[in-house]
Amino acid sequence: MASGQQWVLVEMVQAFYEAPAYHLILEGILILWIIRLLFSKTYKLHETYKLTEKEKEDLIEEWQPEPLVPFVSKDHPSLNYDVVTGPPSHNIVINGKECINFASFNFLGLLDNERVKVSALASLKKYGVGTCGPRGFYGTFDVHLELESRLAKFMKTEEAIIYSYGFATIASAIPAYSKRGDIIFVDEAACFSIQKGLQASRSLIKYFKHNDMEDLERLSKELLRLCNPRKARVTRKFIVVEGLYINTADICPLPELVKLKYKYKVRIFLEESMSFGVLGEHGRGVTEHFGISIDEIDLISANMENAVASIGGFCCGRSFVIDHQRLSGQGYCFSASLPPMLAAAAIEALNIMEEDPGIFDLLSEKCRHVHKALQGTTGLKLVGVPFAPALHLQLERSSGSRDSDVQLLRALVDYCLERHVALTLAHYLEKEERFLPPPSIRVVVTIEQTEEDIQKAVSCIQEAASAILK
């Protein structure tokens, strides 16, 4: 055994002598480099230089911090408010001037309704002003449960859930169901609250062209082709649309959406803030308008700040779907619950809507009348379906500058305001909107507006357009 080891050692020495010189030099360099790495420090200590007190003071004096927020001129429109005095009902007092109200979303005229005010006042005396707690922390009052029950009954669904803030309703509902890895198809014209919900969900977002079902189907086919078949089984897919789009005053093609739902196995979330209390024989929204069973829609969301003339919002659907939000809806779990007096006001508004369904036909008739009267206005393009209660007037020809277009439309609004007709510009967070809509004037129709009011407003708008848009 010892002789064998000696023989190996002899062979190694012999191979060392027979190796080329460059090979030995290279190996020697590598060995020296390894030894250096093993014994050298991984970093060098830099000598610290202590500043004198004078040097410190000079540096502090020279330092200029970045501004906390960008500079905004004091003349910016958002910093100059039109102040309202009194209730924004049929007539509204703006900056001390009484005007006919074509600006507030008081579609059914319930904001200043005597029955609603009496109910809210009785609740105020019984419960106080607010709740000072979320629903899970002593913020659930009996009037909240009654309102949820009434909304579910009105919409003919199994269950409803209410939120204390309309914007937060759909913005909380979307991320409660759709998570990272899920897919959401959404209309390009979706409102800002939907956009915030999409952002919070961290899902894969696919925008399709406004009301373009061919584009939606194209996106669905592309994803089917690209998706891993194993992942496709567990990937949830959603379509998020509005019933009546607040940014375009268009109605969604719900029958076609329902067909695509079953063809591509997706869930539909329907935001009905502009169509609840407006469309359908009984004001139940787009499903009733098209004669589609509400069970075909996975989740319906709406705020109570338009037709119902209260505050907050609600979602309704099957019980197992709604109950999930009680644990996962951020706006529900972490915000103070809806003040009881506003819940009582909403209940009384529902009572009026159930007792007098003729108000929905009356609203539809007035919407069509205003839509027809505004057509052909010089220099302005009317945008929206005839039965939409909030129409848009856009410039027929843009100046090429958004700021200039906004100034022109602002001049039209001011012209009408001087003549006691209250209109409003449609406002957007321009840097945050995914697809920024063109500037527009919003014309809101309510059942309280008389034939004389409508004629005066239309004449004023046409006169303003002729005078300003030369």
CSV table of C-alpha atoms in Angstrom, one decimal:
chain,number,residue,atom,x,y,z
A,1,MET,CA,0.0,0.0,0.0
A,2,ALA,CA,2.9,2.4,0.9
A,3,SER,CA,4.7,1.6,-2.3
A,4,GLY,CA,1.5,2.5,-4.3
A,5,GLN,CA,1.3,5.9,-2.6
A,6,GLN,CA,4.9,6.5,-3.4
A,7,TRP,CA,4.3,5.6,-7.0
A,8,VAL,CA,1.4,8.2,-7.3
A,9,LEU,CA,3.6,10.9,-5.7
A,10,VAL,CA,6.4,10.1,-8.2
A,11,GLU,CA,3.9,10.4,-11.1
A,12,MET,CA,2.7,13.8,-9.8
A,13,VAL,CA,6.2,15.1,-9.6
A,14,GLN,CA,7.0,13.8,-13.1
A,15,ALA,CA,3.8,15.4,-14.5
A,16,PHE,CA,4.8,18.7,-12.8
A,17,TYR,CA,8.2,18.7,-14.6
A,18,GLU,CA,6.7,17.7,-18.0
A,19,ALA,CA,3.9,20.5,-17.9
A,20,PRO,CA,4.4,23.5,-20.2
A,21,ALA,CA,5.9,26.6,-18.5
A,22,TYR,CA,2.8,28.8,-19.3
A,23,HIS,CA,0.6,26.3,-17.6
A,24,LEU,CA,2.7,26.4,-14.4
A,25,ILE,CA,2.8,30.2,-14.4
A,26,LEU,CA,-1.0,30.5,-14.8
A,27,GLU,CA,-1.6,28.0,-11.9
A,28,GLY,CA,0.9,29.9,-9.8
A,29,ILE,CA,-0.9,33.2,-10.4
A,30,LEU,CA,-4.3,31.6,-9.5
A,31,ILE,CA,-2.9,30.1,-6.3
A,32,LEU,CA,-1.5,33.5,-5.2
A,33,TRP,CA,-4.8,35.3,-6.0
A,34,ILE,CA,-6.7,32.8,-3.9
A,35,ILE,CA,-4.4,33.3,-1.0
A,36,ARG,CA,-4.7,37.0,-1.3
A,37,LEU,CA,-8.5,36.8,-1.3
A,38,LEU,CA,-8.5,34.6,1.8
A,39,PHE,CA,-6.3,36.9,3.8
A,40,SER,CA,-7.3,40.4,2.6
A,41,LYS,CA,-10.2,42.5,4.1
A,42,THR,CA,-13.4,42.7,2.1
A,43,TYR,CA,-13.6,46.4,2.6
A,44,LYS,CA,-11.4,49.4,3.4
A,45,LEU,CA,-12.0,51.7,6.2
A,46,HIS,CA,-12.2,55.2,5.0
A,47,GLU,CA,-10.9,57.9,7.1
A,48,THR,CA,-13.7,60.0,8.5
A,49,TYR,CA,-13.6,63.8,8.2
A,50,LYS,CA,-15.2,65.7,11.0
A,51,LEU,CA,-16.9,68.9,9.9
A,52,THR,CA,-16.4,72.0,12.0
A,53,GLU,CA,-19.5,73.8,13.4
A,54,LYS,CA,-19.1,76.6,10.8
A,55,GLU,CA,-19.0,74.1,7.9
A,56,LYS,CA,-22.1,72.4,9.2
A,57,GLU,CA,-24.0,75.7,9.5
A,58,ASP,CA,-22.8,76.6,5.9
A,59,LEU,CA,-24.1,73.3,4.5
A,60,ILE,CA,-27.5,73.7,6.3
A,61,GLU,CA,-27.8,77.2,5.0
A,62,GLU,CA,-27.1,76.2,1.4
A,63,TRP,CA,-29.5,73.2,1.4
A,64,GLN,CA,-32.7,73.8,-0.4
A,65,PRO,CA,-35.4,71.1,0.1
A,66,GLU,CA,-37.6,69.9,-2.7
A,67,PRO,CA,-41.2,71.3,-2.5
A,68,LEU,CA,-43.7,69.0,-0.8
A,69,VAL,CA,-46.2,69.6,-3.6
A,70,PRO,CA,-45.8,71.2,-7.0
A,71,PHE,CA,-46.6,74.9,-7.4
A,72,VAL,CA,-50.3,75.6,-8.1
A,73,SER,CA,-51.5,79.1,-9.0
A,74,LYS,CA,-54.1,80.7,-6.7
A,75,ASP,CA,-56.2,81.3,-9.8
A,76,HIS,CA,-56.5,77.6,-10.4
A,77,PRO,CA,-60.2,76.7,-10.9
A,78,SER,CA,-60.1,74.0,-8.2
A,79,LEU,CA,-59.1,76.5,-5.6
A,80,ASN,CA,-61.9,78.9,-6.4
A,81,TYR,CA,-65.2,77.5,-5.4
A,82,ASP,CA,-68.8,78.4,-6.3
A,83,VAL,CA,-70.4,78.5,-2.9
A,84,VAL,CA,-73.9,77.0,-2.5
A,85,THR,CA,-76.3,78.4,0.1
A,86,GLY,CA,-79.3,76.2,1.0
A,87,PRO,CA,-80.3,72.9,-0.5
A,88,PRO,CA,-79.3,72.1,-4.1
A,89,SER,CA,-82.8,71.1,-5.1
A,90,HIS,CA,-84.9,72.5,-8.0
A,91,ASN,CA,-83.5,76.0,-7.4
A,92,ILE,CA,-80.0,76.4,-6.1
A,93,VAL,CA,-78.4,79.6,-4.7
A,94,ILE,CA,-74.8,79.9,-6.0
A,95,ASN,CA,-72.6,82.8,-4.8
A,96,GLY,CA,-75.8,84.5,-3.6
A,97,LYS,CA,-77.6,84.1,-7.0
A,98,GLU,CA,-80.7,81.9,-7.3
A,99,CYS,CA,-80.5,79.6,-10.4
A,100,ILE,CA,-82.4,76.8,-11.9
A,101,ASN,CA,-80.4,73.6,-11.1
A,102,PHE,CA,-79.1,71.7,-14.0
A,103,ALA,CA,-76.0,70.6,-12.2
A,104,SER,CA,-76.9,68.3,-9.2
A,105,PHE,CA,-77.6,64.6,-9.5
A,106,ASN,CA,-80.9,64.9,-7.7
A,107,PHE,CA,-82.7,63.0,-10.5
A,108,LEU,CA,-85.9,62.1,-8.6
A,109,GLY,CA,-86.1,65.4,-6.6
A,110,LEU,CA,-85.8,63.6,-3.3
A,111,LEU,CA,-83.1,65.8,-1.8
A,112,ASP,CA,-85.5,68.4,-0.4
A,113,ASN,CA,-88.5,66.0,-0.1
A,114,GLU,CA,-90.5,66.7,3.0
A,115,ARG,CA,-91.1,63.0,3.9
A,116,VAL,CA,-87.4,62.3,3.6
A,117,LYS,CA,-86.4,65.2,5.8
A,118,VAL,CA,-88.9,64.3,8.5
A,119,SER,CA,-87.6,60.7,8.5
A,120,ALA,CA,-84.0,61.9,8.7
A,121,LEU,CA,-84.8,64.3,11.5
A,122,ALA,CA,-86.6,61.7,13.6
A,123,SER,CA,-83.5,59.4,13.2
A,124,LEU,CA,-81.2,62.3,14.2
A,125,LYS,CA,-83.1,62.8,17.4
A,126,LYS,CA,-83.1,59.1,18.2
A,127,TYR,CA,-79.5,58.1,17.2
A,128,GLY,CA,-77.5,61.3,17.1
A,129,VAL,CA,-75.3,62.6,14.3
A,130,GLY,CA,-72.8,59.8,13.5
A,131,THR,CA,-71.7,56.3,14.5
A,132,CYS,CA,-68.0,56.7,15.5
A,133,GLY,CA,-67.2,53.1,14.6
A,134,PRO,CA,-67.0,50.6,11.7
A,135,ARG,CA,-69.7,48.0,11.3
A,136,GLY,CA,-67.7,45.4,13.1
A,137,PHE,CA,-67.0,47.6,16.1
A,138,TYR,CA,-70.4,48.8,17.5
A,139,GLY,CA,-71.1,50.6,14.3
A,140,THR,CA,-74.0,48.4,13.2
A,141,PHE,CA,-77.3,50.0,14.0
A,142,ASP,CA,-80.8,48.5,13.5
A,143,VAL,CA,-81.5,51.1,10.8
A,144,HIS,CA,-78.5,49.8,8.8
A,145,LEU,CA,-79.8,46.2,8.8
A,146,GLU,CA,-83.3,47.5,7.8
A,147,LEU,CA,-81.8,49.5,4.9
A,148,GLU,CA,-79.8,46.4,3.7
A,149,SER,CA,-83.0,44.3,3.9
A,150,ARG,CA,-85.0,46.9,2.0
A,151,LEU,CA,-82.4,47.3,-0.8
A,152,ALA,CA,-82.2,43.5,-1.3
A,153,LYS,CA,-86.0,43.4,-1.5
A,154,PHE,CA,-86.1,46.4,-3.9
A,155,MET,CA,-83.5,44.9,-6.2
A,156,LYS,CA,-84.9,41.4,-5.9
A,157,THR,CA,-81.6,39.9,-4.7
A,158,GLU,CA,-80.8,37.6,-1.7
A,159,GLU,CA,-78.7,40.2,0.2
A,160,ALA,CA,-77.3,43.7,0.2
A,161,ILE,CA,-74.4,45.4,2.0
A,162,ILE,CA,-74.1,49.2,2.5
A,163,TYR,CA,-71.0,51.4,2.6
A,164,SER,CA,-70.7,54.9,4.1
A,165,TYR,CA,-69.0,56.4,1.0
A,166,GLY,CA,-70.3,56.0,-2.5
A,167,PHE,CA,-66.8,56.2,-4.2
A,168,ALA,CA,-65.4,53.5,-1.9
A,169,THR,CA,-68.2,51.0,-2.7
A,170,ILE,CA,-67.0,49.7,-6.1
A,171,ALA,CA,-63.4,50.6,-5.2
A,172,SER,CA,-63.6,48.2,-2.2
A,173,ALA,CA,-65.8,45.5,-3.9
A,174,ILE,CA,-63.4,44.8,-6.8
A,175,PRO,CA,-60.3,44.0,-4.8
A,176,ALA,CA,-62.4,42.0,-2.3
A,177,TYR,CA,-62.8,39.3,-5.1
A,178,SER,CA,-60.1,39.8,-7.7
A,179,LYS,CA,-56.5,39.3,-6.6
A,180,ARG,CA,-53.0,39.1,-8.1
A,181,GLY,CA,-53.0,36.6,-10.9
A,182,ASP,CA,-56.7,37.1,-11.8
A,183,ILE,CA,-57.8,38.8,-15.0
A,184,ILE,CA,-60.2,41.8,-15.3
A,185,PHE,CA,-61.7,43.0,-18.6
A,186,VAL,CA,-62.8,46.6,-18.2
A,187,ASP,CA,-64.3,49.3,-20.5
A,188,GLU,CA,-62.0,52.1,-21.4
A,189,ALA,CA,-64.7,54.6,-20.3
A,190,ALA,CA,-64.9,53.2,-16.7
A,191,CYS,CA,-65.2,55.8,-14.0
A,192,PHE,CA,-62.4,56.8,-11.6
A,193,SER,CA,-63.8,54.8,-8.6
A,194,ILE,CA,-63.6,51.6,-10.8
A,195,GLN,CA,-60.0,52.5,-11.8
A,196,LYS,CA,-59.0,52.8,-8.1
A,197,GLY,CA,-60.6,49.4,-7.4
A,198,LEU,CA,-58.6,47.9,-10.3
A,199,GLN,CA,-55.4,49.4,-9.0
A,200,ALA,CA,-56.0,48.0,-5.5
A,201,SER,CA,-56.8,44.5,-6.9
A,202,ARG,CA,-53.3,44.1,-8.5
A,203,SER,CA,-54.9,41.9,-11.1
A,204,LEU,CA,-54.0,41.7,-14.8
A,205,ILE,CA,-56.1,44.5,-16.4
A,206,LYS,CA,-57.3,44.3,-20.0
A,207,TYR,CA,-59.1,47.4,-21.3
A,208,PHE,CA,-61.4,47.0,-24.2
A,209,LYS,CA,-62.7,49.8,-26.5
A,210,HIS,CA,-65.8,51.5,-25.2
A,211,ASN,CA,-68.9,49.3,-25.6
A,212,ASP,CA,-67.0,47.3,-28.3
A,213,MET,CA,-68.0,43.7,-27.8
A,214,GLU,CA,-65.9,42.5,-30.7
A,215,ASP,CA,-62.8,44.0,-29.0
A,216,LEU,CA,-63.8,42.3,-25.7
A,217,GLU,CA,-64.1,39.0,-27.5
A,218,ARG,CA,-60.8,39.5,-29.2
A,219,LEU,CA,-59.1,40.0,-25.9
A,220,SER,CA,-60.8,36.9,-24.4
A,221,LYS,CA,-59.7,34.7,-27.3
A,222,GLU,CA,-56.1,36.0,-27.0
A,223,LEU,CA,-55.9,35.2,-23.3
A,224,LEU,CA,-57.4,31.7,-23.9
A,225,ARG,CA,-54.7,31.1,-26.5
A,226,LEU,CA,-51.8,32.4,-24.3
A,227,CYS,CA,-52.9,31.0,-20.9
A,228,ASN,CA,-51.4,27.9,-19.4
A,229,PRO,CA,-54.2,25.3,-19.4
A,230,ARG,CA,-53.4,24.4,-15.8
A,231,LYS,CA,-53.5,28.0,-14.6
A,232,ALA,CA,-56.6,28.7,-16.6
A,233,ARG,CA,-58.6,26.4,-14.3
A,234,VAL,CA,-57.9,28.4,-11.2
A,235,THR,CA,-57.6,31.9,-12.8
A,236,ARG,CA,-60.7,34.0,-12.1
A,237,LYS,CA,-61.9,36.3,-14.9
A,238,PHE,CA,-64.1,39.4,-14.5
A,239,ILE,CA,-65.8,41.9,-16.7
A,240,VAL,CA,-66.4,45.3,-15.0
A,241,VAL,CA,-68.7,47.8,-16.7
A,242,GLU,CA,-71.1,50.6,-15.8
A,243,GLY,CA,-74.8,50.5,-16.5
A,244,LEU,CA,-74.9,54.1,-17.6
A,245,TYR,CA,-71.4,55.5,-18.0
A,246,ILE,CA,-71.0,58.8,-16.1
A,247,ASN,CA,-68.2,59.9,-18.5
A,248,THR,CA,-70.0,59.2,-21.8
A,249,ALA,CA,-73.8,59.0,-20.8
A,250,ASP,CA,-73.9,55.7,-22.8
A,251,ILE,CA,-75.6,52.5,-21.8
A,252,CYS,CA,-73.7,49.2,-21.7
A,253,PRO,CA,-74.8,46.4,-24.1
A,254,LEU,CA,-75.8,44.1,-21.2
A,255,PRO,CA,-77.4,41.3,-23.4
A,256,GLU,CA,-74.2,40.8,-25.3
A,257,LEU,CA,-72.1,40.9,-22.1
A,258,VAL,CA,-74.2,38.1,-20.6
A,259,LYS,CA,-73.7,36.0,-23.7
A,260,LEU,CA,-69.9,36.5,-23.5
A,261,LYS,CA,-70.0,35.7,-19.8
A,262,TYR,CA,-71.2,32.2,-20.4
A,263,LYS,CA,-69.1,31.7,-23.5
A,264,TYR,CA,-65.8,32.6,-21.8
A,265,LYS,CA,-66.7,31.7,-18.2
A,266,VAL,CA,-66.3,35.1,-16.7
A,267,ARG,CA,-68.1,37.0,-13.9
A,268,ILE,CA,-69.8,40.3,-14.4
A,269,PHE,CA,-69.6,43.3,-12.0
A,270,LEU,CA,-72.1,46.0,-12.9
A,271,GLU,CA,-71.7,49.5,-11.5
A,272,GLU,CA,-75.1,51.2,-11.5
A,273,SER,CA,-74.6,54.5,-9.8
A,274,MET,CA,-76.1,56.4,-12.7
A,275,SER,CA,-78.8,53.9,-13.6
A,276,PHE,CA,-80.1,52.8,-10.2
A,277,GLY,CA,-83.4,54.7,-9.6
A,278,VAL,CA,-83.3,55.9,-13.2
A,279,LEU,CA,-83.7,53.0,-15.7
A,280,GLY,CA,-86.4,50.3,-15.7
A,281,GLU,CA,-90.1,50.3,-15.0
A,282,HIS,CA,-89.4,50.3,-11.2
A,283,GLY,CA,-86.0,52.0,-11.2
A,284,ARG,CA,-84.0,48.8,-10.7
A,285,GLY,CA,-81.5,49.7,-13.3
A,286,VAL,CA,-80.0,48.2,-16.5
A,287,THR,CA,-81.1,44.6,-15.8
A,288,GLU,CA,-84.7,45.7,-15.6
A,289,HIS,CA,-84.3,48.0,-18.6
A,290,PHE,CA,-83.2,45.1,-20.8
A,291,GLY,CA,-85.4,42.6,-19.2
A,292,ILE,CA,-82.5,40.4,-18.0
A,293,SER,CA,-82.7,38.4,-14.7
A,294,ILE,CA,-80.7,40.0,-12.0
A,295,ASP,CA,-79.3,36.6,-11.2
A,296,GLU,CA,-77.3,36.7,-14.4
A,297,ILE,CA,-75.1,39.4,-12.9
A,298,ASP,CA,-72.6,38.3,-10.2
A,299,LEU,CA,-72.4,41.6,-8.4
A,300,ILE,CA,-74.3,44.9,-8.7
A,301,SER,CA,-72.9,48.1,-7.1
A,302,ALA,CA,-74.4,51.6,-6.9
A,303,ASN,CA,-74.1,54.7,-4.8
A,304,MET,CA,-77.0,56.3,-2.9
A,305,GLU,CA,-75.9,59.8,-3.7
A,306,ASN,CA,-77.8,60.4,-6.9
A,307,ALA,CA,-81.4,59.2,-7.3
A,308,VAL,CA,-81.7,58.3,-3.6
A,309,ALA,CA,-80.3,61.7,-2.6
A,310,SER,CA,-78.5,60.3,0.5
A,311,ILE,CA,-74.9,59.3,1.1
A,312,GLY,CA,-73.0,56.0,0.7
A,313,GLY,CA,-73.4,53.1,-1.6
A,314,PHE,CA,-74.4,49.4,-1.7
A,315,CYS,CA,-73.7,46.1,-3.3
A,316,CYS,CA,-76.3,43.4,-3.9
A,317,GLY,CA,-76.3,39.8,-5.1
A,318,ARG,CA,-76.3,36.3,-3.8
A,319,SER,CA,-75.7,35.9,0.0
A,320,PHE,CA,-72.4,34.0,-0.3
A,321,VAL,CA,-71.1,36.7,-2.6
A,322,ILE,CA,-72.2,39.6,-0.4
A,323,ASP,CA,-71.1,38.0,2.9
A,324,HIS,CA,-67.5,37.9,1.6
A,325,GLN,CA,-67.4,41.7,1.5
A,326,ARG,CA,-68.2,41.8,5.3
A,327,LEU,CA,-64.8,40.3,5.8
A,328,SER,CA,-62.9,41.7,2.8
A,329,GLY,CA,-64.4,45.0,1.7
A,330,GLN,CA,-62.0,47.6,3.0
A,331,GLY,CA,-64.5,50.5,2.9
A,332,TYR,CA,-66.9,48.4,4.9
A,333,CYS,CA,-64.4,47.0,7.5
A,334,PHE,CA,-62.4,50.1,8.3
A,335,SER,CA,-64.7,53.1,7.7
A,336,ALA,CA,-67.1,54.5,10.2
A,337,SER,CA,-70.6,53.2,9.3
A,338,LEU,CA,-73.2,55.3,7.6
A,339,PRO,CA,-74.9,57.9,9.9
A,340,PRO,CA,-78.3,56.5,10.9
A,341,MET,CA,-80.1,59.7,9.8
A,342,LEU,CA,-78.8,59.1,6.2
A,343,ALA,CA,-79.8,55.4,6.3
A,344,ALA,CA,-83.3,56.5,7.4
A,345,ALA,CA,-83.4,59.0,4.6
A,346,ALA,CA,-82.5,56.3,2.1
A,347,ILE,CA,-85.2,54.0,3.4
A,348,GLU,CA,-87.9,56.7,3.0
A,349,ALA,CA,-86.6,57.4,-0.5
A,350,LEU,CA,-87.1,53.7,-1.3
A,351,ASN,CA,-90.6,54.0,0.1
A,352,ILE,CA,-91.4,56.8,-2.3
A,353,MET,CA,-89.8,55.0,-5.3
A,354,GLU,CA,-91.9,51.9,-4.5
A,355,GLU,CA,-95.2,53.8,-4.0
A,356,ASP,CA,-94.9,55.9,-7.1
A,357,PRO,CA,-93.1,54.1,-10.0
A,358,GLY,CA,-94.5,56.6,-12.4
A,359,ILE,CA,-91.6,59.0,-11.5
A,360,PHE,CA,-89.3,56.8,-13.6
A,361,ASP,CA,-91.4,57.3,-16.7
A,362,LEU,CA,-91.6,61.0,-15.9
A,363,LEU,CA,-87.8,61.2,-15.6
A,364,SER,CA,-87.3,59.3,-18.9
A,365,GLU,CA,-89.7,61.6,-20.7
A,366,LYS,CA,-87.9,64.7,-19.5
A,367,CYS,CA,-84.5,63.3,-20.4
A,368,ARG,CA,-85.7,62.6,-23.9
A,369,HIS,CA,-87.1,66.1,-24.2
A,370,VAL,CA,-83.9,67.8,-23.1
A,371,HIS,CA,-81.8,65.5,-25.4
A,372,LYS,CA,-84.0,66.5,-28.4
A,373,ALA,CA,-83.9,70.2,-27.5
A,374,LEU,CA,-80.1,70.3,-27.2
A,375,GLN,CA,-79.4,68.7,-30.5
A,376,GLY,CA,-78.0,71.0,-33.2
A,377,THR,CA,-76.6,73.6,-30.7
A,378,THR,CA,-74.0,75.7,-32.6
A,379,GLY,CA,-70.4,74.6,-31.9
A,380,LEU,CA,-71.4,71.9,-29.4
A,381,LYS,CA,-71.7,68.2,-29.8
A,382,LEU,CA,-74.3,66.4,-27.6
A,383,VAL,CA,-73.0,63.1,-26.1
A,384,GLY,CA,-75.2,60.5,-24.5
A,385,VAL,CA,-78.3,58.3,-25.0
A,386,PRO,CA,-81.7,60.1,-25.0
A,387,PHE,CA,-82.8,58.5,-21.7
A,388,ALA,CA,-79.6,59.4,-19.8
A,389,PRO,CA,-80.2,62.0,-16.9
A,390,ALA,CA,-76.7,63.4,-17.2
A,391,LEU,CA,-75.7,64.5,-20.7
A,392,HIS,CA,-72.5,65.9,-22.0
A,393,LEU,CA,-71.9,68.9,-24.2
A,394,GLN,CA,-68.5,68.8,-25.9
A,395,LEU,CA,-66.9,71.2,-28.3
A,396,GLU,CA,-67.6,70.3,-31.9
A,397,ARG,CA,-64.1,71.4,-32.9
A,398,SER,CA,-61.3,71.3,-30.4
A,399,SER,CA,-58.9,74.2,-30.3
A,400,GLY,CA,-56.0,71.6,-30.0
A,401,SER,CA,-55.3,72.6,-26.4
A,402,ARG,CA,-57.2,71.0,-23.5
A,403,ASP,CA,-56.7,74.1,-21.4
A,404,SER,CA,-58.1,76.3,-24.1
A,405,ASP,CA,-61.1,74.0,-24.5
A,406,VAL,CA,-61.8,74.0,-20.8
A,407,GLN,CA,-61.6,77.8,-20.7
A,408,LEU,CA,-64.2,78.0,-23.5
A,409,LEU,CA,-66.5,75.7,-21.8
A,410,ARG,CA,-66.0,77.5,-18.5
A,411,ALA,CA,-67.0,80.7,-20.2
A,412,LEU,CA,-70.2,79.0,-21.4
A,413,VAL,CA,-71.0,77.9,-17.8
A,414,ASP,CA,-70.3,81.4,-16.4
A,415,TYR,CA,-72.5,82.9,-19.1
A,416,CYS,CA,-75.4,80.7,-18.1
A,417,LEU,CA,-74.8,81.2,-14.4
A,418,GLU,CA,-75.1,85.0,-14.9
A,419,ARG,CA,-78.5,84.3,-16.5
A,420,HIS,CA,-79.6,82.1,-13.5
A,421,VAL,CA,-79.0,78.7,-15.1
A,422,ALA,CA,-76.7,76.4,-13.2
A,423,LEU,CA,-74.5,74.0,-15.2
A,424,THR,CA,-71.2,72.4,-14.3
A,425,LEU,CA,-68.0,71.3,-16.1
A,426,ALA,CA,-67.2,67.6,-15.8
A,427,HIS,CA,-64.0,67.5,-13.6
A,428,TYR,CA,-61.3,64.8,-13.8
A,429,LEU,CA,-58.0,64.1,-12.1
A,430,GLU,CA,-56.1,64.6,-15.4
A,431,LYS,CA,-52.8,63.0,-14.4
A,432,GLU,CA,-54.5,59.9,-12.9
A,433,GLU,CA,-57.2,59.1,-15.4
A,434,ARG,CA,-56.4,56.0,-17.5
A,435,PHE,CA,-58.3,57.3,-20.5
A,436,LEU,CA,-58.9,61.0,-20.0
A,437,PRO,CA,-62.3,62.0,-21.4
A,438,PRO,CA,-62.6,65.2,-23.5
A,439,PRO,CA,-63.7,68.4,-21.7
A,440,SER,CA,-67.4,68.8,-21.4
A,441,ILE,CA,-70.3,70.6,-19.8
A,442,ARG,CA,-72.6,68.3,-17.9
A,443,VAL,CA,-76.4,68.9,-18.2
A,444,VAL,CA,-78.4,67.1,-15.5
A,445,VAL,CA,-82.1,66.4,-15.8
A,446,THR,CA,-84.5,66.0,-12.8
A,447,ILE,CA,-88.2,65.4,-12.5
A,448,GLU,CA,-88.6,68.8,-10.8
A,449,GLN,CA,-87.6,70.8,-13.9
A,450,THR,CA,-90.7,72.3,-15.6
A,451,GLU,CA,-91.2,72.9,-19.4
A,452,GLU,CA,-90.4,76.5,-18.8
A,453,ASP,CA,-87.2,75.7,-16.9
A,454,ILE,CA,-86.0,73.4,-19.7
A,455,GLN,CA,-86.8,75.9,-22.4
A,456,LYS,CA,-85.0,78.7,-20.6
A,457,ALA,CA,-81.9,76.5,-20.0
A,458,VAL,CA,-81.8,75.3,-23.7
A,459,SER,CA,-82.2,78.9,-25.0
A,460,CYS,CA,-79.5,80.1,-22.6
A,461,ILE,CA,-77.0,77.4,-23.7
A,462,GLN,CA,-77.7,78.1,-27.4
A,463,GLU,CA,-77.3,81.9,-26.9
A,464,ALA,CA,-74.0,81.3,-25.0
A,465,ALA,CA,-72.7,79.0,-27.7
A,466,SER,CA,-73.6,81.6,-30.4
A,467,ALA,CA,-71.9,84.4,-28.5
A,468,ILE,CA,-68.7,82.6,-27.4
A,469,LEU,CA,-68.1,79.9,-30.0
A,470,LYS,CA,-67.9,82.2,-33.0
